[in-house]
Tab-separated table of C-alpha atoms in Angstrom:
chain	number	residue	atom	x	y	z
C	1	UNK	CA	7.775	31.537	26.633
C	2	UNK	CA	10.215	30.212	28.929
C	3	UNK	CA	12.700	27.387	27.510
C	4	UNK	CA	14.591	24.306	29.549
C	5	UNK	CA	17.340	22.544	27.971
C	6	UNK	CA	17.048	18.267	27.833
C	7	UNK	CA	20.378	18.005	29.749
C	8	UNK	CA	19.225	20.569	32.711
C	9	UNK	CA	15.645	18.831	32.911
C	10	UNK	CA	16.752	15.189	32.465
C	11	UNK	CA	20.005	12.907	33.095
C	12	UNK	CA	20.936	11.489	29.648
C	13	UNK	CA	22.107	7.850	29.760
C	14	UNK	CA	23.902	5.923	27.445
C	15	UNK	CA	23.730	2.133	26.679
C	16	UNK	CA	26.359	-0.954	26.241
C	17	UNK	CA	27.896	-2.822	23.425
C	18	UNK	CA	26.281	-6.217	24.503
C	19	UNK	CA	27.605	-9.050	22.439
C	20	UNK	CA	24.999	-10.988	20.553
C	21	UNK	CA	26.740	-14.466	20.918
C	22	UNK	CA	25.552	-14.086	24.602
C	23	UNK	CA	21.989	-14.051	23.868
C	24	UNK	CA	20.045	-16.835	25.503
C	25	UNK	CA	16.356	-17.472	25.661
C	26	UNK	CA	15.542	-15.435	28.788
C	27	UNK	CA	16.478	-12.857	31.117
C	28	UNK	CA	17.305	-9.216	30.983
C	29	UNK	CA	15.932	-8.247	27.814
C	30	UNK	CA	18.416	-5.776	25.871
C	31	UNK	CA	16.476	-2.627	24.117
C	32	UNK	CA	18.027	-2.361	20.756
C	33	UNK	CA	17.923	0.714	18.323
C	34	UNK	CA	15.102	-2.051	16.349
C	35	UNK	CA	13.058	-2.186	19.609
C	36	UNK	CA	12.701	1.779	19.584
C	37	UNK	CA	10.135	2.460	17.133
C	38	UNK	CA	7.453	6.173	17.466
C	39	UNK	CA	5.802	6.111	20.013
C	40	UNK	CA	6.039	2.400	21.323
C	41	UNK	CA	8.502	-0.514	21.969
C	42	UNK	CA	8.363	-3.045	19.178
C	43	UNK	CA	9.640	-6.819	20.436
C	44	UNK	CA	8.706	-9.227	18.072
C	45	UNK	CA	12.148	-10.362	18.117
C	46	UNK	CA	13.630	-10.306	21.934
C	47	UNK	CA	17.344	-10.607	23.132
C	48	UNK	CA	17.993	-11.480	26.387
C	49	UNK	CA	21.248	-11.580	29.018
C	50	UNK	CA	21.351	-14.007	31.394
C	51	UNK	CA	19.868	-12.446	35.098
C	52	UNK	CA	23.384	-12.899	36.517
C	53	UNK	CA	25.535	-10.431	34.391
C	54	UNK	CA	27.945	-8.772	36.768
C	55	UNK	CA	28.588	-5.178	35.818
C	56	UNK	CA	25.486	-3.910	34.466
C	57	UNK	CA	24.179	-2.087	37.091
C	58	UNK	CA	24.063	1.319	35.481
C	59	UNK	CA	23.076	0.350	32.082
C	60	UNK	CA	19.928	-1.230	33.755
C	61	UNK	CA	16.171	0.727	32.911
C	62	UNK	CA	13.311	1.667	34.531
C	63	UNK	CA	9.622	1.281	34.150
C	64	UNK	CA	8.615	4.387	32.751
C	65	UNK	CA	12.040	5.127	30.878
C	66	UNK	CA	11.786	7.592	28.060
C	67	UNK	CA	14.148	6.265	25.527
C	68	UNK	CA	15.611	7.507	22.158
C	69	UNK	CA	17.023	6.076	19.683
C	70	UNK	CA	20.735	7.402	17.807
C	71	UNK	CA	21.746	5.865	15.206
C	72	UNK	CA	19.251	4.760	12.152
C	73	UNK	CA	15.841	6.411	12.330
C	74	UNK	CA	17.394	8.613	14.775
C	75	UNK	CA	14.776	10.729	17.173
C	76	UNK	CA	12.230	8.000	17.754
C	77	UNK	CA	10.961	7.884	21.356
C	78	UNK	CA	9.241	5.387	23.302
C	79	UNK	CA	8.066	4.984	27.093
C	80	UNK	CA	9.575	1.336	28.409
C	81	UNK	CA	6.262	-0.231	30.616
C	82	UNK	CA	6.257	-2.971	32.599
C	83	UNK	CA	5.797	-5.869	30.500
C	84	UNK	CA	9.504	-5.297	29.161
C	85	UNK	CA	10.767	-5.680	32.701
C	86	UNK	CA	14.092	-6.279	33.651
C	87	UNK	CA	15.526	-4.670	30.441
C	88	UNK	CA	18.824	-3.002	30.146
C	89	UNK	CA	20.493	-0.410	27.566
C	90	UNK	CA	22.145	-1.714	24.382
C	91	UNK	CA	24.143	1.442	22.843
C	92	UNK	CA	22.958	3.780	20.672
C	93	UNK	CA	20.140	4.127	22.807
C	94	UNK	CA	19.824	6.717	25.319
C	95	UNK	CA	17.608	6.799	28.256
C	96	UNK	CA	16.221	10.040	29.786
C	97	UNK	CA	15.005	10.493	33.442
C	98	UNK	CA	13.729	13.705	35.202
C	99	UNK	CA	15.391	15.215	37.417
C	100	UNK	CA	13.452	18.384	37.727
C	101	UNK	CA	9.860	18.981	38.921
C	102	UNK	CA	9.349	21.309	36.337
C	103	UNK	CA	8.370	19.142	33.790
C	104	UNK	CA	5.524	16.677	33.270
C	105	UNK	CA	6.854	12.998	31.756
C	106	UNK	CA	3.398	12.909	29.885
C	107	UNK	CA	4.407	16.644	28.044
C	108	UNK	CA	8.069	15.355	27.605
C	109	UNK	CA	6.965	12.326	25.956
C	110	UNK	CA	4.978	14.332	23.664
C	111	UNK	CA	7.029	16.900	22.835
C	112	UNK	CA	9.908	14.556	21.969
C	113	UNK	CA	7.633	12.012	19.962
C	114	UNK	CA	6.551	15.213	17.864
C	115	UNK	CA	6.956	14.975	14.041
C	116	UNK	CA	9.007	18.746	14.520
C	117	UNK	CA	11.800	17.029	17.123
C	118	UNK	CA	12.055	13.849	14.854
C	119	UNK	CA	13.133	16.377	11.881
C	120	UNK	CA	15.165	18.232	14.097
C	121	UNK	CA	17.266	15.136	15.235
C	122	UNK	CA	17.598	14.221	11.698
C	123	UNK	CA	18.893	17.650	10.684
C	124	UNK	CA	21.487	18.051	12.931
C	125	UNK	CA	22.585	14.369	12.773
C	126	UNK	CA	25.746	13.490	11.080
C	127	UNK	CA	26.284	10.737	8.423
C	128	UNK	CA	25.232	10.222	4.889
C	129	UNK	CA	23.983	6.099	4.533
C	130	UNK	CA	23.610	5.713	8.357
C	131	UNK	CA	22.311	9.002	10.404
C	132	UNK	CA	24.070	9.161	13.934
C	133	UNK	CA	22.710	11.968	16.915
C	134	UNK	CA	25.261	13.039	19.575
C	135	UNK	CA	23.808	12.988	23.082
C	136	UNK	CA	25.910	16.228	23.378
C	137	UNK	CA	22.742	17.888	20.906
C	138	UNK	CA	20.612	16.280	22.573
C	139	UNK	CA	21.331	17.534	25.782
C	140	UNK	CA	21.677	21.402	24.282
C	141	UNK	CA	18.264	20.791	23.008
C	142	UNK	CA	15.724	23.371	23.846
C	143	UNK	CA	11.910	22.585	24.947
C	144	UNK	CA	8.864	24.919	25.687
C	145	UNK	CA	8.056	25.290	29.517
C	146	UNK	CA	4.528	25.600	29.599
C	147	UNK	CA	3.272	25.974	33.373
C	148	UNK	CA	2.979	22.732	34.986
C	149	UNK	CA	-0.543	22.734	34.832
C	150	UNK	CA	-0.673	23.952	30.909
C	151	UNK	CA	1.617	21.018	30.353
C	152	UNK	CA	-0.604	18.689	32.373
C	153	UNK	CA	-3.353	19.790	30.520
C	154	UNK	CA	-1.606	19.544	27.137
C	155	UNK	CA	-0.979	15.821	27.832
C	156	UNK	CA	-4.423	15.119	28.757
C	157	UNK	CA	-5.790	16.152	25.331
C	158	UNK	CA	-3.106	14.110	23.327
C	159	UNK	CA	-2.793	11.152	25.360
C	160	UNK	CA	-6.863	11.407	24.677
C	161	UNK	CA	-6.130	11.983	20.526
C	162	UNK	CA	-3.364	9.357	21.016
C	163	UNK	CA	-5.882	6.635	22.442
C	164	UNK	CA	-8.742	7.592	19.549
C	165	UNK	CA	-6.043	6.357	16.925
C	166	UNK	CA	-4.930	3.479	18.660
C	167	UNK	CA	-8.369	2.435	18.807
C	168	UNK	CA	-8.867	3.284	15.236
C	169	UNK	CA	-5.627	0.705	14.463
C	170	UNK	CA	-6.845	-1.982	16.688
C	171	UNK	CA	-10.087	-1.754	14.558
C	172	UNK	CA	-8.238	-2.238	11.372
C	173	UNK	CA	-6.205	-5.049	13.204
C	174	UNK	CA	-9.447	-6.967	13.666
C	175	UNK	CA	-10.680	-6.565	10.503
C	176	UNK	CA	-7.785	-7.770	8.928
C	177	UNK	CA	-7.967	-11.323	11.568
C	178	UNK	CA	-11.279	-11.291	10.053
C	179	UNK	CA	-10.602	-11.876	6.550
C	180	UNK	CA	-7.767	-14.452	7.312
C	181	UNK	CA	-10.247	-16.243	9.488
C	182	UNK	CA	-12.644	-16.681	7.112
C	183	UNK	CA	-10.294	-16.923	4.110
C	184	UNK	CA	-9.009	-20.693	6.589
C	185	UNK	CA	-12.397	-21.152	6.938
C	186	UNK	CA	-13.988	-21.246	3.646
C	187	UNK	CA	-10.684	-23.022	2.019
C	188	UNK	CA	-8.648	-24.598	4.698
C	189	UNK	CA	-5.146	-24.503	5.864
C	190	UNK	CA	-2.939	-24.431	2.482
C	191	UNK	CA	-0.771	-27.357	3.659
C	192	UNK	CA	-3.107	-29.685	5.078
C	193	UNK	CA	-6.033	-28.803	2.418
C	194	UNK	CA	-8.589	-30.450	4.411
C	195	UNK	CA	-11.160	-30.016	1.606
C	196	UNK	CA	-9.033	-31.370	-0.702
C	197	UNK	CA	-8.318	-28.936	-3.452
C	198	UNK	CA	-7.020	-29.522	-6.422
C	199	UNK	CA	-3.106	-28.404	-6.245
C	200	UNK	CA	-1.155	-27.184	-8.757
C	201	UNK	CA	2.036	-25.621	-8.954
C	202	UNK	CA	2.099	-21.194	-9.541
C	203	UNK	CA	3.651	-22.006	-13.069
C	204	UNK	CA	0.142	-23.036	-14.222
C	205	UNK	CA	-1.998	-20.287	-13.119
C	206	UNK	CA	-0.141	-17.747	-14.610
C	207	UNK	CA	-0.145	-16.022	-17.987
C	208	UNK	CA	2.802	-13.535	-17.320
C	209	UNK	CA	5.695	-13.065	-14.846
C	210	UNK	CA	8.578	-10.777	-14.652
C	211	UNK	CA	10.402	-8.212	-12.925
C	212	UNK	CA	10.544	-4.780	-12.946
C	213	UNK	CA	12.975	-2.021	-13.714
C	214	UNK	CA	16.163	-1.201	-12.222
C	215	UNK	CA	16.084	2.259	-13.362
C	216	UNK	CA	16.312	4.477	-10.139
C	217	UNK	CA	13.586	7.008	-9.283
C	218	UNK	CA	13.897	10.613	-10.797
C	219	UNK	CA	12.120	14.182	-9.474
C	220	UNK	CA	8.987	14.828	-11.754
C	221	UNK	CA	8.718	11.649	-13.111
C	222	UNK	CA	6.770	10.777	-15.486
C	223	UNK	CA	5.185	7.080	-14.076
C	224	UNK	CA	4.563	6.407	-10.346
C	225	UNK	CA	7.047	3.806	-8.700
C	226	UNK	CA	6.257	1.275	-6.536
C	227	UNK	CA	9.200	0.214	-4.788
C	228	UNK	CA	9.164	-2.883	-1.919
C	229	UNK	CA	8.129	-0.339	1.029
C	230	UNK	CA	4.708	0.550	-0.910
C	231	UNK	CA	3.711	-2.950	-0.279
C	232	UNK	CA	2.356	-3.839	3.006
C	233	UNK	CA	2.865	-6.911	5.216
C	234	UNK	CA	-0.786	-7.855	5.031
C	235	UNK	CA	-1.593	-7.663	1.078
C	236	UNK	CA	-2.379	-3.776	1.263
C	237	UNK	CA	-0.287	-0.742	-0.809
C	238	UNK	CA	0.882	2.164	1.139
C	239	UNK	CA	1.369	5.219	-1.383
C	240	UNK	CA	2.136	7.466	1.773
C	241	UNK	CA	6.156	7.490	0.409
C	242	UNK	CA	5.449	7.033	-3.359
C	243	UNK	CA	8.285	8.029	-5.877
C	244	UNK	CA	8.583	8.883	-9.716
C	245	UNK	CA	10.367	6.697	-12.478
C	246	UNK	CA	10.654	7.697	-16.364
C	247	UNK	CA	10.450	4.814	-18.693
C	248	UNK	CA	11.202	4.925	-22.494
C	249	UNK	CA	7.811	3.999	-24.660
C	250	UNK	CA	9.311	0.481	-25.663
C	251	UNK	CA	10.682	-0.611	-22.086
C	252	UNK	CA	6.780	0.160	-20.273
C	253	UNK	CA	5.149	-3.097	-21.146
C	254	UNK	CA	8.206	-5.142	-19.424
C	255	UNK	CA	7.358	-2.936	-15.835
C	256	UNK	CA	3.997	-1.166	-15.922
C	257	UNK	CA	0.684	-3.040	-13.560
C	258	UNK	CA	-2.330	-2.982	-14.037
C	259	UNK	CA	-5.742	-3.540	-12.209
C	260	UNK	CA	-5.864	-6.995	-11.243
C	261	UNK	CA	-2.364	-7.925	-11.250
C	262	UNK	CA	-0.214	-9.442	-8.569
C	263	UNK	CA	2.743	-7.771	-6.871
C	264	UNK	CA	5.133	-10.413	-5.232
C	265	UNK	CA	8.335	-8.606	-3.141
C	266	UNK	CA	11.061	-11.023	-3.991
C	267	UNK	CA	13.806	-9.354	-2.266
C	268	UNK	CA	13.822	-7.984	1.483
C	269	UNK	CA	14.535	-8.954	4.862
C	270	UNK	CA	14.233	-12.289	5.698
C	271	UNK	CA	11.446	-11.290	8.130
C	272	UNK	CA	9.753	-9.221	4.594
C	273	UNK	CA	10.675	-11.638	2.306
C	274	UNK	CA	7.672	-12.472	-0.222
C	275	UNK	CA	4.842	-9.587	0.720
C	276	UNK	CA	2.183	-10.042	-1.911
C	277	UNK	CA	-0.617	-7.899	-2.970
C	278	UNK	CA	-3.329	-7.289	-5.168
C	279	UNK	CA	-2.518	-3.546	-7.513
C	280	UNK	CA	-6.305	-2.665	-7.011
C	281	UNK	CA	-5.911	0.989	-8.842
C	282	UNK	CA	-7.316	2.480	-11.981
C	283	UNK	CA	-4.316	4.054	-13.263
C	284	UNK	CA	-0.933	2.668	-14.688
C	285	UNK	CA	2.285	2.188	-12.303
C	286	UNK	CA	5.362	1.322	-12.702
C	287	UNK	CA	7.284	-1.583	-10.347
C	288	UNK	CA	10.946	-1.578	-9.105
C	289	UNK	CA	13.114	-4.776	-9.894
C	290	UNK	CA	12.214	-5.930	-5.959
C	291	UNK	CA	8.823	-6.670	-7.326
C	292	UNK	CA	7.753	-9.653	-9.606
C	293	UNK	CA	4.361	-8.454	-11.479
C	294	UNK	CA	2.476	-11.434	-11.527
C	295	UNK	CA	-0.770	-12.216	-14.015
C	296	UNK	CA	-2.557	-14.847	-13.404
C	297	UNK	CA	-5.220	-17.068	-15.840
C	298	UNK	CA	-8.263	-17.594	-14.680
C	299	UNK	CA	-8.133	-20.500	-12.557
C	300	UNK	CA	-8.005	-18.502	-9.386
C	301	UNK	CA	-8.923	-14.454	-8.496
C	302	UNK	CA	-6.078	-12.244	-7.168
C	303	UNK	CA	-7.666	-11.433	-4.154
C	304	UNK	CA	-7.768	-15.203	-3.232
C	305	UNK	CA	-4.366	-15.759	-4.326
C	306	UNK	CA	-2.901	-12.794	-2.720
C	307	UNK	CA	-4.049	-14.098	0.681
C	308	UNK	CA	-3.269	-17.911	0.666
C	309	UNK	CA	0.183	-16.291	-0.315
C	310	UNK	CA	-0.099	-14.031	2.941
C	311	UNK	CA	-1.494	-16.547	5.140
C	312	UNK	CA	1.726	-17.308	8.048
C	313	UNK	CA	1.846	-20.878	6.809
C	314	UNK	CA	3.042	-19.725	3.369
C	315	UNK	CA	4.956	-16.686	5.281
C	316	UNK	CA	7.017	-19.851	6.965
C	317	UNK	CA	7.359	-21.684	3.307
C	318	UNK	CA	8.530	-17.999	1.624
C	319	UNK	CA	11.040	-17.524	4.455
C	320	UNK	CA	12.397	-21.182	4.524
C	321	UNK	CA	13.013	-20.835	0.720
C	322	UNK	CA	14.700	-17.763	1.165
C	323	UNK	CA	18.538	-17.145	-0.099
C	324	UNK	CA	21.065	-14.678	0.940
C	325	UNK	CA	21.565	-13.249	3.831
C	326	UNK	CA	19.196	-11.504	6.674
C	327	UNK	CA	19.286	-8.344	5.566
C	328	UNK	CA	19.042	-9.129	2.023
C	329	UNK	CA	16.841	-12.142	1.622
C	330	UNK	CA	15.650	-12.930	-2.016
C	331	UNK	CA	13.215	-15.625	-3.739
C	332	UNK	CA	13.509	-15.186	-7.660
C	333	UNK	CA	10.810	-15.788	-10.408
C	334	UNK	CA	11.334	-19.971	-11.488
C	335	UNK	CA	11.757	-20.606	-7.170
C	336	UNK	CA	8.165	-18.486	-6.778
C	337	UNK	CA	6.839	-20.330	-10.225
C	338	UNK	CA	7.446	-23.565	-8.235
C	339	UNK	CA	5.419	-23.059	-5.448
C	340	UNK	CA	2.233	-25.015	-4.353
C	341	UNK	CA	-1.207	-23.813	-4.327
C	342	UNK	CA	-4.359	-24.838	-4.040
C	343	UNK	CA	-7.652	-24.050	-6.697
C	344	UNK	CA	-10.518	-23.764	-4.319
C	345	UNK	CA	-13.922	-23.690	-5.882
C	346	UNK	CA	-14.382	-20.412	-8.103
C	347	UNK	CA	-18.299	-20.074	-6.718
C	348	UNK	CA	-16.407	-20.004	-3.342
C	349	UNK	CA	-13.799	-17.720	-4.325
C	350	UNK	CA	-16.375	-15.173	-5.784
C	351	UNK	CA	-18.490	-15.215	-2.263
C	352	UNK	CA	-14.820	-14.861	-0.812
C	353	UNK	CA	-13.958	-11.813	-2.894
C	354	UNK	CA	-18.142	-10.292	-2.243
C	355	UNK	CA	-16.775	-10.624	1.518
C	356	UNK	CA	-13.405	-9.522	1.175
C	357	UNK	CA	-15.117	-6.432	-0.793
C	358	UNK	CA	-18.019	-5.453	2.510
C	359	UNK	CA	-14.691	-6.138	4.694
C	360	UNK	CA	-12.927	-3.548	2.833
C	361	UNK	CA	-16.003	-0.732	3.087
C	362	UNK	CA	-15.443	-1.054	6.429
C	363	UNK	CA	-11.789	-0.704	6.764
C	364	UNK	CA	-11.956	2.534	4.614
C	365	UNK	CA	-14.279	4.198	6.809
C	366	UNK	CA	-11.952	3.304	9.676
C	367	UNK	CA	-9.258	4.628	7.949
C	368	UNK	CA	-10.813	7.939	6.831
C	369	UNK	CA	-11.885	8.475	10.432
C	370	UNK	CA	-7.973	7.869	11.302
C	371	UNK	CA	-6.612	10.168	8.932
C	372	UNK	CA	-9.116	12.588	10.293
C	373	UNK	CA	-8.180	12.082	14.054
C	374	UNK	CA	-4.200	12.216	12.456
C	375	UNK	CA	-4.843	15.794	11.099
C	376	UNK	CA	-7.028	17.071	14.602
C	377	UNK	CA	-3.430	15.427	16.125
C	378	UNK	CA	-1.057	16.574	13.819
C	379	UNK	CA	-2.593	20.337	14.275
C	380	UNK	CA	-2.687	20.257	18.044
C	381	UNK	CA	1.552	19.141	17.854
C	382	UNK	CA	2.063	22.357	16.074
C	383	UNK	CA	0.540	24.572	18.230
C	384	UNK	CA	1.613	23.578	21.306
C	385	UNK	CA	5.308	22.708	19.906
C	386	UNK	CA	5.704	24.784	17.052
């Protein structure tokens, strides 16, 4: 099989060091290393340049641009569309454009967004805390040239496996509006509390609260660790990256949850700050000190609790409340204690919970059918890519 190197099949463009205090509210939006995620452009958080920078020409993108990110999570790729449009190149992002016939952008795309090339740009990136990739490797990088019609047709089938599990996402998406929805409209918003609830303060529905261990994570463990990534933005665990811990016999009870209990991130970014969710397992785990384990009396059920506290009105409170600084955001366990909540009707909360429960049937059949369509992906990558 015949073999093309990145720098002879694409030009290789570097970005510029554009200076934050020049942000303003519109304009040319700058693509940051945190706008370059697998697969896609994230934006949640835009930067713009004003439109009437002088000397930017060359750092300015295209629709269509494959771009890579080189410092971080090196060796993520994304396509820039339209929608992003004008955008220029911060650095530490490089931009590739054809400049050969010979290759398909579809089968690029692909072949660079490939779990093999990600592990391949971390490997041979330099740096210990922060990885770094040298566009020099990068352009020495060697591809498969599949005829242009093989490659064609390789695209077709992934972009087709690539749409089944976006499809598959936006369904969990929904299901997840869903459950806020009706969460706001069986109790109301938590700081108007149109049906007036009673409120109380999170000191009196709880029975327990404290931190967990500091201990660091050790091969072959004895207890599975749940650090702050294992908790998900919208009340779920991810066990996907799960570590090991060993605790002595009399320091377990202090750390270890439990079915039922509530897992509150204290310390993140600013933008993570205060994730909460529900540990719904059978067997014991053991938290990091980024997690407060949480038990509450019976006044309210976790499942309700852990979604007022992941409704975006008490995302807004949680970040507001916040100390330190962006990267490093914390809330500890008397400022969480002295938060407001309100004690909806338990009948309600039970019919809540029965919903919550049908909601979740669902969303595991989803995601069963996604891990499914992952594998049929995952297997198609290696044969084509190796």
């Amino acid at each position: 099989m015949k073999k093309i190197k990145l720098g002879d099949a694409c030009e290789i463009l570097n970005g510029f060091a554009f200076k934050s205090e020049n942000y303003v509210g519109s304009g040319i939006r700058v693509i940051r290393i945190s706008n370059v995620q697998k697969g896609y452009i994230e934006d949640n958080t835009p930067a713009f340049y004003p439109l009437e920078t002088k000397g930017l020409e060359k750092y300015m993108l295209e629709e269509g641009d494959l771009l890579i990110s080189l410092t971080g999570n090196v060796g993520r790729v994304a396509i820039l569309e339209k929608e992003f449009m004008p955008a220029a190149l911060n650095q530490r992002v490089a931009c590739l454009r054809l400049k050969t016939d010979k290759l398909s952008k579809r089968y690029l795309f692909h072949i660079l967004n490939s779990d093999f090339f990600e592990k391949q740009c971390i490997q041979y990136s330099k740096g210990v805390a922060q990885k770094n990739m040298s566009t020099a490797w990068l352009k020495d990088y060697e591809i498969l040239l599949y005829s242009k019609e093989q490659q064609e047709l390789i695209a077709d089938i992934l972009d087709k496996m690539h749409l089944i599990k976006k499809l598959r996402y936006y369904e969990l998406q929904k299901l997840d509006e869903l459950v806020k929805a009706r969460f706001v409209e069986m109790f109301g918003d938590p700081i108007e509390n149109q049906k007036d609830w009673e409120v109380v303060k999170i000191r009196d529905i709880v029975t327990d609260v404290r931190y967990g261990t500091s201990k660091p994570a050790v091969e072959g463990g004895r207890y599975p660790y749940l650090r702050m990534n294992n908790l998900t933005v919208d009340g779920g665990l991810d066990l996907s990256d799960l570590k090991y811990i060993d605790i002595p016999d009399n320091e377990k009870e202090k750390c270890v949850v439990r079915k039922g209990d509530i897992l509150f991130n204290r310390t993140n970014s600013i933008d993570l700050i205060g994730k909460t969710a529900v540990f719904n397992l059978l067997d014991d785990m053991v938290i990091a000190g980024y997690i407060i384990r949480i038990r509450l009396n019976d006044q309210i059920l976790p499942d309700v609790f852990s979604q007022y506290m992941n409704l975006e009105t008490m995302k807004k409170i949680l970040r507001g409340m916040a100390k330190g600084a962006v990267n490093q955001a914390n809330i500890n366990a008397q400022e969480l204690q002295s938060i407001k909540v309100y004690i909806p009707n338990m009948e309600l909360q039970k019919q809540y919970v029965e919903f919550k429960e049908e909601i979740d049937k669902s969303r595991s059949r989803i995601q069963k059918s996604l891990e499914a369509s992952q594998e049929l992906f995952d297997s198609l990558m290696q044969e084509y890519f190796g």
